[in-house]
XYZ file of C-alpha atoms in Angstrom:
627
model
C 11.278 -16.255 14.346
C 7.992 -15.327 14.127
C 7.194 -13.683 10.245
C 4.038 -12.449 8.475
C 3.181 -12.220 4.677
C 2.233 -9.280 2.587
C -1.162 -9.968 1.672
C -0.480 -8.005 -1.935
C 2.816 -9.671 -2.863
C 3.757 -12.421 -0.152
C 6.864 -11.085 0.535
C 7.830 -12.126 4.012
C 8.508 -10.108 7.219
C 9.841 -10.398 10.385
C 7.555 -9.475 12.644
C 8.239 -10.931 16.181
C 9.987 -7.943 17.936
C 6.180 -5.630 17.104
C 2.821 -5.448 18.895
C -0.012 -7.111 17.518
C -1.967 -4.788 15.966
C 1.101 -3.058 14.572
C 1.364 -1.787 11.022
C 4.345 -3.070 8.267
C 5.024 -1.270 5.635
C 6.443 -3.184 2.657
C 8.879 -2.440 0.153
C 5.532 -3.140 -2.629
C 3.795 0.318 -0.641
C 1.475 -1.676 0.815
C 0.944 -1.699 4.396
C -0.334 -4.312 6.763
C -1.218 -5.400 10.183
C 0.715 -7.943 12.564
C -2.213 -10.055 13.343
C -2.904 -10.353 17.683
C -2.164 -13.991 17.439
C -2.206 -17.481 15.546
C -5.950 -17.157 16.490
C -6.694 -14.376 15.092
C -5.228 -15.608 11.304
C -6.780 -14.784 8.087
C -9.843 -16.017 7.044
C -8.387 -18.461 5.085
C -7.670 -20.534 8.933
C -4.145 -20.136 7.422
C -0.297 -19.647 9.086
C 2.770 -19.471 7.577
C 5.458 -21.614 7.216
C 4.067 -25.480 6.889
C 1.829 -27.556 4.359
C -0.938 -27.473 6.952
C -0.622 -24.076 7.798
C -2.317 -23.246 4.314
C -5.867 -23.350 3.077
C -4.743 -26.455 0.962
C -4.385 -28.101 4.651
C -2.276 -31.044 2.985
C -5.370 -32.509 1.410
C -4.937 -31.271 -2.007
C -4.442 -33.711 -5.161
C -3.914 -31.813 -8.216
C -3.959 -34.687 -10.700
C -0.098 -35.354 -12.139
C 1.022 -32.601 -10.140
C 3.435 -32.468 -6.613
C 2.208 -29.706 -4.845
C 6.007 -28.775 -3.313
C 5.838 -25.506 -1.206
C 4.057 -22.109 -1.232
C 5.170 -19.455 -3.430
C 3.142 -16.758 -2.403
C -0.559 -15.692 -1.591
C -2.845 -12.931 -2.927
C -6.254 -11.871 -3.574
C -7.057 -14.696 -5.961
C -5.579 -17.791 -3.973
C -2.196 -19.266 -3.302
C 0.625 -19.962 -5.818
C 2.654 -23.359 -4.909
C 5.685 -24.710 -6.218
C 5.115 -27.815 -8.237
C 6.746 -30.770 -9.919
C 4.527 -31.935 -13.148
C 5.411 -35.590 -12.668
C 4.949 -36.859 -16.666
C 7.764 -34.396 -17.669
C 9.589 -33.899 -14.149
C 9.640 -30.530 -14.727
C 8.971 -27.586 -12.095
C 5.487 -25.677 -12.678
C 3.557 -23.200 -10.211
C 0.461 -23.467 -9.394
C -2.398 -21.263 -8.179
C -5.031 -22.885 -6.464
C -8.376 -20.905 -5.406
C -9.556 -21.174 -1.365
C -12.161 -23.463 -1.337
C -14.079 -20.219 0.768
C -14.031 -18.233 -2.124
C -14.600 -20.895 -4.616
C -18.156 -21.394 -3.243
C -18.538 -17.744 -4.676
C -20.033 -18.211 -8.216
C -18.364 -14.331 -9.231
C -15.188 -15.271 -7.921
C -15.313 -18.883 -9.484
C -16.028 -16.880 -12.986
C -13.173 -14.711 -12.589
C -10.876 -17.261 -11.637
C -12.465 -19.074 -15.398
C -11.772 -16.202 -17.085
C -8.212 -15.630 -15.573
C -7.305 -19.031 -17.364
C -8.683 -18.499 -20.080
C -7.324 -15.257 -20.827
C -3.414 -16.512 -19.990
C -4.184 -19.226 -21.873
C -4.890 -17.291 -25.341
C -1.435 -15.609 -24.543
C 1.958 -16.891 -26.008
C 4.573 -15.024 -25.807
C 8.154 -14.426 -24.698
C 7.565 -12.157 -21.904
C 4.097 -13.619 -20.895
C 4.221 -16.158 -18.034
C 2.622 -18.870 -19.984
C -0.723 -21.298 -18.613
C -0.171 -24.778 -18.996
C -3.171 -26.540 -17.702
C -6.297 -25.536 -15.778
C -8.785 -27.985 -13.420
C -11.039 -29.055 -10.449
C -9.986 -30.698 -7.470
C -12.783 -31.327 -5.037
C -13.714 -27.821 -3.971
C -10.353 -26.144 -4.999
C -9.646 -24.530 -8.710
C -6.421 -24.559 -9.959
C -4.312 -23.964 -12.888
C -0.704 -24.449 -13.639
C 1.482 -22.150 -15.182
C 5.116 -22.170 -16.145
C 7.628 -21.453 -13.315
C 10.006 -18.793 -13.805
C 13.162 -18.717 -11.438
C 14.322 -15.341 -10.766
C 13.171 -12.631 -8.708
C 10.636 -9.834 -9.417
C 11.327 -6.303 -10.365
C 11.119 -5.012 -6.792
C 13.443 -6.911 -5.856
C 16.239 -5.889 -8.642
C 14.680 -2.762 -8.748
C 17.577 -0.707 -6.830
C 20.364 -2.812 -9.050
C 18.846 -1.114 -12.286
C 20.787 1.490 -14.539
C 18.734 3.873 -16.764
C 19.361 1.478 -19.834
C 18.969 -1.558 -18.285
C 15.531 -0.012 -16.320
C 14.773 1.157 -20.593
C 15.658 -2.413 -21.848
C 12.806 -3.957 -18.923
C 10.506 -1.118 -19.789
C 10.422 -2.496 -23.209
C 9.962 -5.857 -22.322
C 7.162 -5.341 -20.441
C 5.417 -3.173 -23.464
C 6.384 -5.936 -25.820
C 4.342 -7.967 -23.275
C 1.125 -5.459 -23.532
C 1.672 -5.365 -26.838
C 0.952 -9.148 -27.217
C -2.032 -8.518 -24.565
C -4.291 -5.724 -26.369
C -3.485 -7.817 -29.494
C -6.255 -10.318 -27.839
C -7.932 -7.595 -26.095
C -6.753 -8.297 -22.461
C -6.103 -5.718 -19.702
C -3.708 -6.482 -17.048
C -4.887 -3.899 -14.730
C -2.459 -4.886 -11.621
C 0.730 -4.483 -12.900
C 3.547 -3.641 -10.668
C 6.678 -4.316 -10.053
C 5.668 -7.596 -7.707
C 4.261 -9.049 -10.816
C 7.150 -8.142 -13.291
C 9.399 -11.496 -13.167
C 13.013 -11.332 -13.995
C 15.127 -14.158 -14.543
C 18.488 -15.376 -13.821
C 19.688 -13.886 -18.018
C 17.818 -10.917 -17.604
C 14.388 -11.599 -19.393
C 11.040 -10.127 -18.019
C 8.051 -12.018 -18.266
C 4.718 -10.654 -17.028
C 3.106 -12.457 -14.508
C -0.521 -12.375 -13.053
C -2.983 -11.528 -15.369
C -5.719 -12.705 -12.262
C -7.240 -9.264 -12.462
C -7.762 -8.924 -16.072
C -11.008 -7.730 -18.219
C -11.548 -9.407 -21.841
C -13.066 -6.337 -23.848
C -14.558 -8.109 -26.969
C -15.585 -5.649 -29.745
C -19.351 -7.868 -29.577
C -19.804 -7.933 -26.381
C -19.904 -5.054 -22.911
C -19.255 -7.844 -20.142
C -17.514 -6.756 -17.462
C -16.547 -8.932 -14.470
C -15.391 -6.539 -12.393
C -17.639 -4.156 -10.232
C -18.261 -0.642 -11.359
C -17.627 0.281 -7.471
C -14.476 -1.426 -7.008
C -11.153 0.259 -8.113
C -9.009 -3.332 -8.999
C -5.288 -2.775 -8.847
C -2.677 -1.624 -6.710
C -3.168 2.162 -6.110
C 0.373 3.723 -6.249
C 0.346 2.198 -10.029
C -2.963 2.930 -10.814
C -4.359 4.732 -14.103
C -6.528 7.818 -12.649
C -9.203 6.618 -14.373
C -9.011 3.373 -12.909
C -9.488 4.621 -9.199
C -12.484 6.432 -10.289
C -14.036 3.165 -12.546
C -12.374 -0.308 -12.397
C -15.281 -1.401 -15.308
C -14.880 1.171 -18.054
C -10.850 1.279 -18.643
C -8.508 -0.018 -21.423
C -5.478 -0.675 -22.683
C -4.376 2.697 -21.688
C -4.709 1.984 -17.653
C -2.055 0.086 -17.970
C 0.529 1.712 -20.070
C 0.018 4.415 -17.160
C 1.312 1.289 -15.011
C 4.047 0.715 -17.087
C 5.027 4.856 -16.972
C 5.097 4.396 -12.853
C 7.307 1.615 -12.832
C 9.286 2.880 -15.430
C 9.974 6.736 -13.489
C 10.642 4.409 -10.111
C 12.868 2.433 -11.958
C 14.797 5.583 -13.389
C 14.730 8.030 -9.763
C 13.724 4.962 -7.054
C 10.387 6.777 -6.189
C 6.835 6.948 -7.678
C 5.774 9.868 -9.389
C 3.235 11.715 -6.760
C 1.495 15.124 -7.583
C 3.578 17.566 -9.755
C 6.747 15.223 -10.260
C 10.243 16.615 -11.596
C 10.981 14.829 -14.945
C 13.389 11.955 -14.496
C 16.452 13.686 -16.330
C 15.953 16.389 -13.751
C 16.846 13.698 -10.746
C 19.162 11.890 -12.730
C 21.473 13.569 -14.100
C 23.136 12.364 -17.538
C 19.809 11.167 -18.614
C 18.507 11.346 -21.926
C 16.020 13.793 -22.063
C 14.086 11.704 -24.768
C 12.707 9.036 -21.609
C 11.178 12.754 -19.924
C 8.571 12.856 -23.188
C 8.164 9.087 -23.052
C 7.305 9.066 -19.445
C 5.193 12.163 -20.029
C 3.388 10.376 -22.829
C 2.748 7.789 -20.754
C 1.612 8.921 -16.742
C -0.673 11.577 -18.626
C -3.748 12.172 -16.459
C -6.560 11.552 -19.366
C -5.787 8.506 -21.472
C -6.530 10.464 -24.159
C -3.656 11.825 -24.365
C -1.582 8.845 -23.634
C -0.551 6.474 -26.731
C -3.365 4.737 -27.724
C -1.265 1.085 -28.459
C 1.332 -0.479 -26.796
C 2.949 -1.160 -29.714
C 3.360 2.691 -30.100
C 5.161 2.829 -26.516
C 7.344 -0.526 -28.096
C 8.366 2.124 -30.790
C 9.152 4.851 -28.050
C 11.421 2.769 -26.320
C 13.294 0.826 -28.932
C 14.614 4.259 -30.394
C 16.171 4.692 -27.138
C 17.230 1.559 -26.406
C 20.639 0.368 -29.082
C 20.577 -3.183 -30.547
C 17.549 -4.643 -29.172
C 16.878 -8.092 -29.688
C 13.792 -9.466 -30.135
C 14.035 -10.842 -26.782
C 16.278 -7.498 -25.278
C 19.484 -8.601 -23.827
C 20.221 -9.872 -20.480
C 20.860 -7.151 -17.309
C 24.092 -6.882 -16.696
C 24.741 -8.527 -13.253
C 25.946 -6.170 -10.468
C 28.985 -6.851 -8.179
C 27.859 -6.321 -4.622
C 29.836 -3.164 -4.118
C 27.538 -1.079 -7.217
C 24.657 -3.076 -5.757
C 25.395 -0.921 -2.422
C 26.386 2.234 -4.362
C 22.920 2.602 -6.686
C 20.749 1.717 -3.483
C 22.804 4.293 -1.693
C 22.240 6.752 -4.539
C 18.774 6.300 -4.698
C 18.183 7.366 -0.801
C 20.578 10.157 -1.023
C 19.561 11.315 -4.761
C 16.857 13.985 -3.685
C 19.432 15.574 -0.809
C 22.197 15.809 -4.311
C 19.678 17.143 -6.251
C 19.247 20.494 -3.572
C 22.758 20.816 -3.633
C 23.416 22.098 -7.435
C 26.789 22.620 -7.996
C 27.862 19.876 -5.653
C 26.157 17.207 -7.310
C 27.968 18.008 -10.921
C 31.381 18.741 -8.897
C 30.762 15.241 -7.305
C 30.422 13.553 -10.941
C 33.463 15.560 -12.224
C 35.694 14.525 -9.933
C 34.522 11.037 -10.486
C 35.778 11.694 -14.158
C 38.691 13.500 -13.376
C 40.119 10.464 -11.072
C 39.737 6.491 -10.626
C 40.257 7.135 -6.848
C 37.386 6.800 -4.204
C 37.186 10.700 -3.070
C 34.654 12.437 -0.764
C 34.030 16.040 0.074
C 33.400 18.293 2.982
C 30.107 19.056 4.378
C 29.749 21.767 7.466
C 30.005 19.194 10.591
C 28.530 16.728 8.755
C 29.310 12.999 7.817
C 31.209 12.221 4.689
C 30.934 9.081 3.233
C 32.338 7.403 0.092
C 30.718 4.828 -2.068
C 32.846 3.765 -4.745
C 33.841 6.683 -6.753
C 30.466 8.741 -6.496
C 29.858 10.964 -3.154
C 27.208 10.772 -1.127
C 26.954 13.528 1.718
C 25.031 12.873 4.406
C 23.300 15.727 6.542
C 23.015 15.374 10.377
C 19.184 14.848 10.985
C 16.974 16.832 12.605
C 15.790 15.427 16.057
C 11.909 13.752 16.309
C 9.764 16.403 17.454
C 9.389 16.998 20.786
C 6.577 14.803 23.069
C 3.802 18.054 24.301
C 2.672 14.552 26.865
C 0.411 17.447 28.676
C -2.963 19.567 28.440
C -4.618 21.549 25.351
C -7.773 23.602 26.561
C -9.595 24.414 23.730
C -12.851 26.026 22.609
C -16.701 24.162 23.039
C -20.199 24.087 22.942
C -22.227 21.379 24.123
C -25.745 21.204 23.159
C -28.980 18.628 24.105
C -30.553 16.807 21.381
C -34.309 14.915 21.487
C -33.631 11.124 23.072
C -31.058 12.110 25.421
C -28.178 13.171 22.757
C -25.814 15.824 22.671
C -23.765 17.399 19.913
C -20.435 18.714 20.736
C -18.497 21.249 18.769
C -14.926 22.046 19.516
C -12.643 24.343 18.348
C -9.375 24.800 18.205
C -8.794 28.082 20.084
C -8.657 28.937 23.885
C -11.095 27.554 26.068
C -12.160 25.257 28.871
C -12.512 21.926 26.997
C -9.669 20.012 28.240
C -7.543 17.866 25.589
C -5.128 15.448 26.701
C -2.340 15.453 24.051
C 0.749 12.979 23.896
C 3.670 11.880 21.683
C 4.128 14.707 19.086
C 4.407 18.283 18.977
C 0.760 19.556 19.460
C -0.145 23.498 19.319
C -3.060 25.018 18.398
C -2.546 27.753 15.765
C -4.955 29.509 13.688
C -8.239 28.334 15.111
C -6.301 24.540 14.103
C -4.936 21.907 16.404
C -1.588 21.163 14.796
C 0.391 18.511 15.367
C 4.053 16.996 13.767
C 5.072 13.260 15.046
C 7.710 11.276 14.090
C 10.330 8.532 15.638
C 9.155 6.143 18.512
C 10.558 8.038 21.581
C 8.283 7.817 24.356
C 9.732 9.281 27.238
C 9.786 5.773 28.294
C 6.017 5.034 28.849
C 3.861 3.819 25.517
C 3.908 5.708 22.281
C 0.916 7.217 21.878
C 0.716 9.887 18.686
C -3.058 11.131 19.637
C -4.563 13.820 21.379
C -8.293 12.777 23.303
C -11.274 14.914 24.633
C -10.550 14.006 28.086
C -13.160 13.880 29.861
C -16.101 13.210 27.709
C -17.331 9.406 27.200
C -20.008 8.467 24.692
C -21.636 5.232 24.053
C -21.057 3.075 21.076
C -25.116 2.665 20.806
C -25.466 5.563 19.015
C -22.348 8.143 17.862
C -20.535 10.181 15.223
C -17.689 12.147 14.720
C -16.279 14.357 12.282
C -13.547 16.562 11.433
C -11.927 18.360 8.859
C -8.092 16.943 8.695
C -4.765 17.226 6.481
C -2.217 15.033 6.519
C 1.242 15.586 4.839
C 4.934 14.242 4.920
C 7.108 15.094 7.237
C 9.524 16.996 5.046
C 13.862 16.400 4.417
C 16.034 15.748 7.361
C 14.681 13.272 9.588
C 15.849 9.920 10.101
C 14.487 7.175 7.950
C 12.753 4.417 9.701
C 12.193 1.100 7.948
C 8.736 0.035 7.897
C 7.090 2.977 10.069
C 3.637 3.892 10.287
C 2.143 7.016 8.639
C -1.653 8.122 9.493
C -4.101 10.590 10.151
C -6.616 9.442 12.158
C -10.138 9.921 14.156
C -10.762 7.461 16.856
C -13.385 5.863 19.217
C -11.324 4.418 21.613
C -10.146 3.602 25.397
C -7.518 0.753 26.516
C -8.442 -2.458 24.685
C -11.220 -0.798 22.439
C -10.584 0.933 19.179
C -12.763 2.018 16.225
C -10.954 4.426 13.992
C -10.566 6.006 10.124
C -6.959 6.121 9.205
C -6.227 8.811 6.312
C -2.400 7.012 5.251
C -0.991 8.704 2.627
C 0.448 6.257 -0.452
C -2.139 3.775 0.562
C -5.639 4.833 1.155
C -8.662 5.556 3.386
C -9.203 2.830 5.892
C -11.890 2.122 8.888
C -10.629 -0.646 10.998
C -11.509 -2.297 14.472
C -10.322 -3.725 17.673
C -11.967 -4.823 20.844
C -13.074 -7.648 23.127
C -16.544 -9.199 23.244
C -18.064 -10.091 26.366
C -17.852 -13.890 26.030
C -13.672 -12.972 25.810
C -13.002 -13.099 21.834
C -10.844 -10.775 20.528
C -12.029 -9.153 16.868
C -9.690 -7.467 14.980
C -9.517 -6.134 11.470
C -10.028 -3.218 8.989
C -11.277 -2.706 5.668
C -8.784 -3.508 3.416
C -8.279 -6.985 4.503
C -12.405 -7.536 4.033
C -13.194 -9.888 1.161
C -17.013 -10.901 1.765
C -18.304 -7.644 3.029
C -15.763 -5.306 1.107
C -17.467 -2.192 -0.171
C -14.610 -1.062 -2.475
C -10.932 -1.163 -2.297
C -9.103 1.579 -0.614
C -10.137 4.890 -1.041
C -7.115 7.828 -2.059
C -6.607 9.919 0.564
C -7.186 13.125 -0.989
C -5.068 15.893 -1.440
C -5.048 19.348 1.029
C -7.900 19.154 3.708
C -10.842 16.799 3.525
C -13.851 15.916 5.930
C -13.958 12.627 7.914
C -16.752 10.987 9.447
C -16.680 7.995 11.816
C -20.239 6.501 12.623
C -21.484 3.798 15.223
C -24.760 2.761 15.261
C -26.772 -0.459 17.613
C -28.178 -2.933 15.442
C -29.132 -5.945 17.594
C -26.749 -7.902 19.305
C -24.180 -5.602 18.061
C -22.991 -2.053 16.572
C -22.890 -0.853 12.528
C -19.707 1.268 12.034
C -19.127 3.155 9.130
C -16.760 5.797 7.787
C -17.130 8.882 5.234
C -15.363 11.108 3.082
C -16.223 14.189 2.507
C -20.257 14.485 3.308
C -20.685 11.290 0.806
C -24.073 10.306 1.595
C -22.465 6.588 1.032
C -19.712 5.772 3.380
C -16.541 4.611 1.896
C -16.169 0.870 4.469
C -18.532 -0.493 6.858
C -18.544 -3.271 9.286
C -21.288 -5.122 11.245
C -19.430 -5.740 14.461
C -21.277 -8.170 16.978
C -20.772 -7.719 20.502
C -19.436 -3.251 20.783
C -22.939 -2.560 22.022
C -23.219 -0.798 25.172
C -19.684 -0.008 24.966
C -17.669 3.577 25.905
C -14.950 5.326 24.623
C -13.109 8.880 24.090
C -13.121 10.932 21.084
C -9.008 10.938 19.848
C -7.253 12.569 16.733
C -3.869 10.583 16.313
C -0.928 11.580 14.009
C 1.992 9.023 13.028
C 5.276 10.315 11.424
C 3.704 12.786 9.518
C 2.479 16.773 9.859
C -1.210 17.124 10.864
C -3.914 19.687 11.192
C -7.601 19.293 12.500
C -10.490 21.705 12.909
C -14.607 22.199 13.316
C -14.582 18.662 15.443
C -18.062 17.683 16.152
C -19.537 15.097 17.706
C -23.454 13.393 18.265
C -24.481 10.794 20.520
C -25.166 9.371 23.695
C -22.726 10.179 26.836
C -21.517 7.585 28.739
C -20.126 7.110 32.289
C -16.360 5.574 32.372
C -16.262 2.251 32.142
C -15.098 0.663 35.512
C -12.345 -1.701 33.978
C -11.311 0.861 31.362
C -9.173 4.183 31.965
C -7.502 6.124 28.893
C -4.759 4.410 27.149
C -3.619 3.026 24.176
C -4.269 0.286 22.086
C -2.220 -0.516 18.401
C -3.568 1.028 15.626
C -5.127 -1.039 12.827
């Protein structure tokens, strides 16, 4: 079985039965790529699954420690099972990569990192019990809690038992701002639960000490630490100048997901509007808590502590243990959390559905039109027939252009979207062109039997990767209720240079972020492949948001000696969001594509500079996995 880590939270997928270049989407929202091949590993030179397959390599010797097995990996190094031989007790412990400990910033934050866990002690703190140098790796050891993390449980949760973890993990802050440390990653991957029920924060790798006598910052002004789906608003827009407050707007994310099983996005419905029963105290708490300035959030944790504990009955210092769940409720919450949305559209259903569960011990279900009725313990869950994918157009789009001679042998191209002569070869998805837009809704993985391929290309225009831009204005937007779910599917906007083994694109993915990422052959044979959020040594910034309603994209290559200088934009920055020095695209040539991946997608005022090229001989339109 071939598997692949998360790079955020090391959970472990499956990942033999997908094309290289493929993305995962894991259950943390964060969504990867299935690297082309054991060659093409991370930078660390590591693969799963064995001693040697880690940056450690087996040579590791943390004195008085037994390095046992990996845990998991993240930005900050690799977390390993241990046995502390003078007590025989099991410890974890996260070592550094020797590559980035050769990096005097990264070697100070790893200092500070153990030193701030170390000035923590508390209940629900994962504690530090020792910190070192062995040869070129840093490591420190920390107590080892068996359990599993809140993502995991997270489906299993009640509303009091999600309260009683909420509180936990405030009690946890609480002890934090006391010594004036910010978390600023905390998610559910870093909320540890053991086997009684008792939440210890884990992970404090990211943190900032703000000292009333002193303004150092480690962390870059430019780069927005954290994961972005539980990250203060604030924080996307400054990593450096947050506090406390980023991360009890954390805690209110984790806390609404725990209570409705989704994260609040946009206007959200309060969480006693999708659960119903709820006390409608947790609304103003969760209010209090995800408000946009931090301002107007509580200004303590120890305030949120308060919050909680008057909703939460005979709390113990410690909060009492979950209450375990039999398999069968197990299956009935997770089943109510998919379904809970299509309940909540159905009014008087949903409160029939939770009177009759009063009314009578027996398992019961209900009639629905022609559709499926199925019964999960004593609550009802209807399920609606879904729609079908939208149809493949797998045909021709002519559309509008004007093509116009620049000095040095460019052109600039402008297309738009309404009748012409400019031919546009469009594949899987529905594409039309509607109001001066090219629209187009994708979804599923039928390809009429061929290769999926969500994109539409200019096809029969080449330009050279010397010297090129494109940009467009795009939107990119959910699907919508009634389709079938699909585990770990792809969702992206995206502008493309690319032909059959050849890609350069910027992928708008909603939940995640803006990304520019890469694929191609150089002419000595090695395949390069990557994108910007797995950069560590030339990362710009983390992820950008994809931004809400229609926004401008730009997607620039450039020759610069023995190879080309991509970058990508947002909306006119004069500063592009990720670039990449890529030896060996020079003299390359490619079509201009717009792709869209199980999601609703509009494009207009396309325009491209640049060199035209001739086809290349070897190369003929086709596609390659996106990155």
């Amino acid at each position: 079985m071939t598997t692949q880590d998360c790079p955020n939270c090391a959970r472990t997928h499956e990942v033999g039965s997908l094309q290289a270049g493929a993305e995962v989407s894991c259950a943390c929202g964060t969504r990867f790529l299935v690297r082309a091949s054991r060659a093409a590993a991370p930078p660390t030179g590591a693969e799963e699954g064995t001693l040697e397959s880690t940056f450690v390599g087996g040579t590791l010797a943390v004195p008085g420690y037994e390095l046992l097995r990996v845990l998991g990996r993240g930005g900050m190094g690799e977390v390993w099972l241990a046995r502390q031989m003078s007590l025989g007790r099991r410890v974890a412990v996260k070592v550094l990569p020797p590559r980035l400990a050769k990096d005097p910033e990264f070697v100070q934050r790893f200092d500070k990192e153990a030193t701030a866990l170390a000035t923590l002690s508390h209940p629900h703190i994962v504690q530090i019990i020792d910190r070192g140098v062995a040869g070129e790796h840093y490591y420190f050891v920390m107590e080892y809690v068996e359990g599993r993390s809140l993502r995991d449980v997270m489906g299993e949760l009640s509303p009091p038992e999600a309260l009683r973890v909420a509180l936990q993990v405030a009690r946890a802050l609480e002890c934090a701002q006391e010594k004036d440390i910010i978390h600023r990653d905390l998610k559910p991957e870093n909320i540890l639960v053991d086997g009684r029920g008792h939440v210890k924060v884990a992970d404090f790798g990211l943190a900032g000490i703000r000292r009333p006598d002193s303004t150092e910052r480690l962390t870059a002004t430019s780069v927005a630490m954290g994961t972005l789906n539980y990250m203060a608003p604030e924080q996307r827009r400054d990593a450096k100048n947050v506090d406390g407050r980023a991360d009890l707007f954390s805690l209110g994310v984790m806390l609404y997901e725990m209570l409705t099983g989704e994260v609040p996005v946009g206007r959200f419905r309060l969480p006693s509007e999708r659960v119903p029963g709820l006390d409608k105290r947790v609304d103003a708490v969760v209010e209090r808590l995800l408000e946009t300035e931090p301002e107007a959030r509580p200004a303590r944790a120890s305030e949120v502590c308060r919050m909680l504990e008057a909703l939460v009955s005979n709390v113990s210092s410690t909060g009492p243990a979950l209450e375990p769940l039999s398999p069968e409720r197990s299956r009935l919450r997770s089943g109510w959390r998919r379904v809970r949305a299509a309940l909540s559209v159905m009014g008087g259903l949903a409160v029939l559905a939770y009177g009759v569960r009063g009314l009578s011990d027996t398992p019961v279900g209900l009639p629905w039109g022609e559709d499926k009725r199925v019964v999960l313990g004593r609550l009802v869950r209807v399920v609606p027939s879904p729609k079908p994918w939208p149809a493949n157009t797998n045909g021709d789009l002519f559309v509008s252009s004007v093509l116009e001679e620049l000095a040095d042998g460019r052109v600039r191209l402008g297309v738009d979207f309404v009748g012409g002569e400019e031919n546009v070869n469009a594949h899987a998805g529905t594409w039309t062109l509607e109001d001066g837009q090219l629209h187009a809704i994708q979804g599923g993985n039928d390809a009429g039997g061929g290769q999926l391929i969500p994109r539409a290309y200019l096809a029969r225009r080449y330009f050279s990767s010397d010297d090129f831009s494109a940009e467009v204005l795009m939107s990119a937007s959910a699907l919508g209720r009634g389709y079938p779910e699909e585990a770990d599917a792809q969702h992206y906007a995206e502008l493309s240079f690319r032909v059959t083994g050849l890609q350069v694109s910027v992928y708008a993915i909603p939940g995640t972020g803006m990304r520019l990422s890469w694929r191609y052959t150089t002419p000595e044979g090695r395949d390069v492949v990557g994108n910007s959020a797995q950069e560590v040594v030339d990362l710009v910034q983390d992820e950008t948001p994809v931004p809400q309603g229609t926004f401008r994209v730009k997607l620039q290559l450039k020759r610069k000696k023995e190879g080309v200088e991509v970058a990508a934009y947002l909306n006119g920055e004069s500063e592009p969001f990720a670039h990449k020095y890529l030896e060996g695209l020079q003299g390359r040539s490619a079509k201009v594509a717009l792709g869209c991946r199980n999601l609703v997608c509009s494009f207009d005022d396309l325009v491209v500079r640049g060199l035209q090229a001739q086809k290349e001989s070897d190369r003929s339109l086709a596609e390659t996995p996106p990155e």
